[in-house]
Amino acid sequence: MIKTTAIAAAGIALAAAVVFFVRPSLFNRLVSFVTGTPQTSSLNVVPDRSKFPVRGIDISHHNGKIDFRRVAADSIDFVYIKSTEGVDHTDPLFRTNYTSASKAGLATGFYHFFRFDRGGVKQGRHFLNTTEGLDTRLPMVIDFEEGGNPDNVDYYRIVGRLRDMSGYLKRHGRRVMIYCNTKDYERYIRGNFDDLDLWLATEREPEAGDPRKLWQHSHKGKVPGISNPVDINTFNGSRDEYSRWISPSPAAVRTAPDLAAAGGSDTINPPSGR
């Protein structure tokens, strides 16, 4: 029995080692599942505040109870709050976080974790139904990540479902922004969703002509009022440009009649490779 157990343990260790080196993202997801903790990242860049003066955070129930008055006092301008995931999940602290952040005077926005294996229109409907009637001047965000999603869904189906969701939101008069990392941007987003605002998680600082609106540069931020590490983001531009971005003129906001442009081009670019 002891020998059999030792052999089994060695086999598990070998399998884990193979997964770690061949598919590290899968290994991280396995560890996250076993421990019950969210995945962590080494992303931790501190940008020059004179170049990027507008700072914000994004949160979910994983960040625990938050004192938003202390957050606002720390020169945080905006907060993106997880509202939904897939077609039926709502973040358990969504309403609490929204109400508290709004009372603290923070600009609030909402994000939805996109599921590769669920229909885009159904996800868009769930996102809108959950946030209906809540005040925001920020674009609605689709959080697009391979990590946390099944890896056996066809590329073209994923892009088609993302196009269905973004188109659904735009047909209902919402501005839409895609959040992703550099790898997912190059594989899925670039060339397929260039008509949408971009929020990019990367160590690379924005350069002249960079398309991103928001830059997520740290997953290990320390902000008063939040006990756990939090994602830190900056707006790619000046404070005046930020003010214009969150309060666009009516002509700049696409509404229901803009159906032809709702999902970008009809062509889906092939994957660029992993």
Coordinates of C-alpha atoms in Angstrom, one line a residue:
M1 CA 0.0 0.0 0.0
I2 CA 2.8 2.4 0.9
K3 CA 4.7 1.6 -2.2
T4 CA 1.6 2.1 -4.4
T5 CA 0.9 5.4 -2.7
A6 CA 4.5 6.5 -3.3
I7 CA 4.3 5.6 -7.0
A8 CA 1.0 7.4 -7.3
A9 CA 2.4 10.5 -5.6
A10 CA 5.5 10.4 -7.9
G11 CA 3.2 10.2 -10.9
I12 CA 1.2 13.2 -9.8
A13 CA 4.3 15.2 -9.1
L14 CA 5.6 14.3 -12.6
A15 CA 2.4 15.3 -14.2
A16 CA 2.3 18.6 -12.4
A17 CA 5.9 19.3 -13.5
V18 CA 5.0 18.6 -17.1
V19 CA 1.9 20.9 -16.9
F20 CA 4.0 23.6 -15.2
F21 CA 6.6 23.7 -18.0
V22 CA 4.4 23.0 -21.0
R23 CA 1.3 24.9 -20.0
P24 CA 2.1 27.2 -17.1
S25 CA -1.3 29.0 -17.4
L26 CA -3.0 25.7 -16.8
F27 CA -0.8 25.0 -13.8
N28 CA -1.7 28.3 -12.3
R29 CA -5.4 27.6 -12.8
L30 CA -5.0 24.2 -11.2
V31 CA -3.3 25.8 -8.1
S32 CA -6.0 28.5 -8.0
F33 CA -8.7 25.8 -8.0
V34 CA -7.1 23.7 -5.4
T35 CA -6.3 26.5 -3.0
G36 CA -9.4 28.5 -3.6
T37 CA -7.5 31.7 -4.2
P38 CA -7.5 34.0 -7.2
Q39 CA -4.5 33.8 -9.5
T40 CA -1.6 36.2 -8.9
S41 CA 0.7 37.9 -11.4
S42 CA 4.2 39.4 -11.4
L43 CA 2.9 42.5 -13.2
N44 CA 4.0 45.5 -11.0
V45 CA 5.1 48.6 -12.9
V46 CA 5.0 52.1 -11.3
P47 CA 4.5 54.7 -14.0
D48 CA 5.5 58.4 -13.9
R49 CA 2.5 60.2 -12.5
S50 CA 3.6 63.4 -14.3
K51 CA 3.0 61.6 -17.6
F52 CA 0.0 59.5 -16.4
P53 CA -1.8 61.6 -13.8
V54 CA -5.2 59.8 -13.8
R55 CA -5.2 56.6 -11.7
G56 CA -7.8 54.0 -11.0
I57 CA -8.4 50.5 -9.7
D58 CA -10.5 47.4 -10.7
I59 CA -12.0 45.2 -8.1
S60 CA -14.2 42.2 -7.4
H61 CA -15.3 40.3 -4.3
H62 CA -11.8 38.9 -4.1
N63 CA -10.7 42.2 -2.7
G64 CA -12.9 41.9 0.3
K65 CA -14.6 44.7 2.1
I66 CA -13.3 48.1 0.9
D67 CA -13.3 51.5 2.6
F68 CA -13.9 53.7 -0.5
R69 CA -13.6 57.0 1.4
R70 CA -10.0 56.1 2.1
V71 CA -9.5 54.9 -1.5
A72 CA -10.8 58.2 -2.9
A73 CA -8.6 60.1 -0.5
D74 CA -5.6 58.4 -2.0
S75 CA -6.0 60.2 -5.4
I76 CA -7.8 57.4 -7.0
D77 CA -10.0 58.8 -9.8
F78 CA -12.0 55.8 -11.0
V79 CA -12.9 52.3 -10.0
Y80 CA -14.0 49.4 -12.3
I81 CA -16.2 46.9 -10.5
K82 CA -16.9 43.4 -11.5
S83 CA -20.6 42.9 -12.1
T84 CA -21.1 39.7 -14.0
E85 CA -19.6 36.6 -15.6
G86 CA -21.0 34.3 -18.2
V87 CA -24.8 34.2 -18.5
D88 CA -25.9 33.9 -14.9
H89 CA -23.2 34.8 -12.4
T90 CA -23.2 38.1 -10.5
D91 CA -20.4 39.2 -8.3
P92 CA -21.7 38.9 -4.7
L93 CA -20.3 42.3 -3.7
F94 CA -21.2 44.1 -6.9
R95 CA -24.1 46.2 -5.5
T96 CA -22.3 46.9 -2.3
N97 CA -19.1 48.0 -4.1
Y98 CA -21.1 50.2 -6.5
T99 CA -23.1 52.0 -3.8
S100 CA -20.1 52.6 -1.6
A101 CA -17.8 53.8 -4.4
S102 CA -20.5 56.1 -5.7
K103 CA -21.0 57.6 -2.3
A104 CA -17.3 58.3 -2.0
G105 CA -17.4 60.3 -5.2
L106 CA -15.5 57.9 -7.4
A107 CA -16.2 57.5 -11.1
T108 CA -17.6 54.0 -11.3
G109 CA -17.5 51.6 -14.3
F110 CA -18.5 47.9 -14.7
Y111 CA -16.8 44.9 -16.2
H112 CA -18.0 41.5 -17.2
F113 CA -15.8 38.4 -17.3
F114 CA -16.3 36.9 -20.8
R115 CA -16.9 33.1 -21.1
F116 CA -15.6 31.5 -24.2
D117 CA -18.2 28.7 -23.9
R118 CA -21.3 30.9 -23.6
G119 CA -23.3 32.8 -26.2
G120 CA -22.3 36.4 -26.7
V121 CA -25.9 37.9 -26.8
K122 CA -26.9 36.0 -23.6
Q123 CA -23.8 37.4 -21.9
G124 CA -24.5 40.9 -23.1
R125 CA -28.1 40.6 -21.9
H126 CA -27.0 39.4 -18.4
F127 CA -24.4 42.3 -18.2
L128 CA -27.0 45.0 -19.1
N129 CA -29.8 43.5 -16.9
T130 CA -27.5 43.5 -13.9
T131 CA -26.3 47.1 -14.4
E132 CA -29.6 48.6 -15.6
G133 CA -30.3 51.9 -14.1
L134 CA -26.9 52.4 -12.5
D135 CA -25.0 55.6 -13.2
T136 CA -21.7 55.4 -15.1
R137 CA -19.9 57.6 -17.6
L138 CA -17.2 55.0 -18.3
P139 CA -17.4 52.4 -21.1
M140 CA -18.8 49.0 -20.3
V141 CA -15.9 46.6 -20.2
I142 CA -15.6 43.0 -21.5
D143 CA -12.9 41.3 -19.6
F144 CA -11.3 38.9 -22.1
E145 CA -8.8 36.3 -20.8
E146 CA -7.7 32.9 -21.9
G147 CA -6.9 32.2 -18.2
G148 CA -10.0 30.9 -16.5
N149 CA -11.6 29.8 -19.7
P150 CA -11.8 26.4 -21.4
D151 CA -9.0 25.8 -24.0
N152 CA -11.0 23.6 -26.3
V153 CA -13.3 26.2 -27.9
D154 CA -12.8 27.1 -31.5
Y155 CA -11.0 30.4 -32.2
Y156 CA -13.6 31.6 -34.7
R157 CA -16.4 30.7 -32.3
I158 CA -14.7 32.7 -29.5
V159 CA -14.3 35.8 -31.7
G160 CA -17.8 35.4 -33.1
R161 CA -19.3 35.3 -29.6
L162 CA -17.2 38.3 -28.5
R163 CA -18.5 40.2 -31.5
D164 CA -22.1 39.2 -30.7
M165 CA -21.7 40.5 -27.2
S166 CA -20.0 43.8 -28.1
G167 CA -22.5 44.3 -30.8
Y168 CA -25.4 43.7 -28.4
L169 CA -24.1 46.3 -26.0
K170 CA -23.6 48.9 -28.7
R171 CA -27.0 48.3 -30.2
H172 CA -28.3 49.3 -26.7
G173 CA -26.4 52.5 -26.7
R174 CA -23.4 51.5 -24.6
R175 CA -19.8 52.4 -25.2
V176 CA -17.7 49.2 -25.1
M177 CA -14.1 48.6 -24.1
I178 CA -12.1 45.3 -24.2
Y179 CA -9.7 44.4 -21.4
C180 CA -7.0 41.8 -22.2
N181 CA -3.3 41.1 -21.9
T182 CA -0.8 41.5 -24.7
K183 CA -0.9 37.8 -25.7
D184 CA -4.7 37.8 -26.0
Y185 CA -4.7 41.1 -27.8
E186 CA -2.4 39.9 -30.5
R187 CA -4.2 36.6 -30.9
Y188 CA -7.9 37.6 -30.7
I189 CA -8.4 41.4 -30.5
R190 CA -6.1 43.2 -32.8
G191 CA -7.6 43.5 -36.3
N192 CA -11.0 42.2 -35.1
F193 CA -12.1 44.8 -32.6
D194 CA -10.1 47.9 -33.5
D195 CA -13.4 49.9 -33.3
L196 CA -13.6 49.4 -29.5
D197 CA -11.7 51.1 -26.8
L198 CA -8.8 49.0 -25.4
W199 CA -7.6 48.4 -21.9
L200 CA -4.3 46.5 -21.9
A201 CA -2.5 44.7 -19.1
T202 CA 1.2 44.9 -19.9
E203 CA 4.6 46.0 -18.5
R204 CA 5.1 48.1 -21.7
E205 CA 4.5 51.8 -21.2
P206 CA 2.3 53.4 -23.8
E207 CA 4.1 55.2 -26.7
A208 CA 3.0 57.8 -29.2
G209 CA 0.0 56.5 -31.1
D210 CA -0.7 53.6 -28.7
P211 CA -4.3 52.6 -29.1
R212 CA -5.0 51.7 -25.5
K213 CA -7.2 54.0 -23.3
L214 CA -6.4 52.3 -20.0
W215 CA -3.1 50.7 -19.0
Q216 CA -3.2 48.0 -16.2
H217 CA 0.4 48.1 -14.9
S218 CA 0.2 46.4 -11.5
H219 CA -1.6 43.4 -9.9
K220 CA 0.1 44.1 -6.6
G221 CA -1.0 47.7 -5.8
K222 CA -1.3 48.9 -2.2
V223 CA -4.2 51.4 -1.7
P224 CA -5.5 52.6 1.7
G225 CA -8.9 51.1 2.5
I226 CA -8.1 47.8 0.7
S227 CA -6.5 45.1 2.7
N228 CA -5.5 42.8 -0.3
P229 CA -3.3 43.7 -3.3
V230 CA -5.3 45.4 -6.0
D231 CA -5.0 46.0 -9.7
I232 CA -3.7 49.6 -10.5
N233 CA -4.5 51.3 -13.8
T234 CA -3.8 54.6 -15.5
F235 CA -5.5 56.5 -18.2
N236 CA -3.3 56.9 -21.3
G237 CA -3.4 60.7 -21.6
S238 CA -3.8 64.0 -19.7
R239 CA -6.4 64.8 -17.2
D240 CA -8.2 67.0 -19.7
E241 CA -8.2 64.1 -22.2
Y242 CA -9.6 61.9 -19.5
S243 CA -12.4 64.3 -18.8
R244 CA -13.4 64.4 -22.4
W245 CA -13.2 60.6 -22.6
I246 CA -15.6 60.0 -19.7
S247 CA -18.0 62.8 -20.9
P248 CA -18.0 62.4 -24.7
S249 CA -20.2 64.6 -26.9
P250 CA -23.5 63.0 -28.1
A251 CA -22.1 62.7 -31.6
A252 CA -19.2 60.6 -30.3
V253 CA -21.5 58.0 -28.6
R254 CA -22.8 55.3 -30.9
T255 CA -26.4 54.4 -30.2
A256 CA -29.0 52.0 -31.4
P257 CA -29.2 53.1 -35.1
D258 CA -25.5 52.3 -35.6
L259 CA -26.2 48.6 -36.3
A260 CA -23.8 48.3 -39.2
A261 CA -20.8 49.3 -37.1
A262 CA -21.9 47.4 -34.0
G263 CA -19.5 44.5 -34.3
G264 CA -16.7 45.9 -36.5
S265 CA -15.8 44.2 -39.7
D266 CA -17.6 41.1 -40.9
T267 CA -14.2 39.5 -41.5
I268 CA -12.5 37.5 -38.6
N269 CA -8.8 37.6 -38.9
P270 CA -7.1 34.2 -38.4
P271 CA -5.2 33.6 -35.1
S272 CA -1.6 34.8 -35.0
G273 CA -0.5 31.7 -33.0
R274 CA 0.1 31.0 -29.4

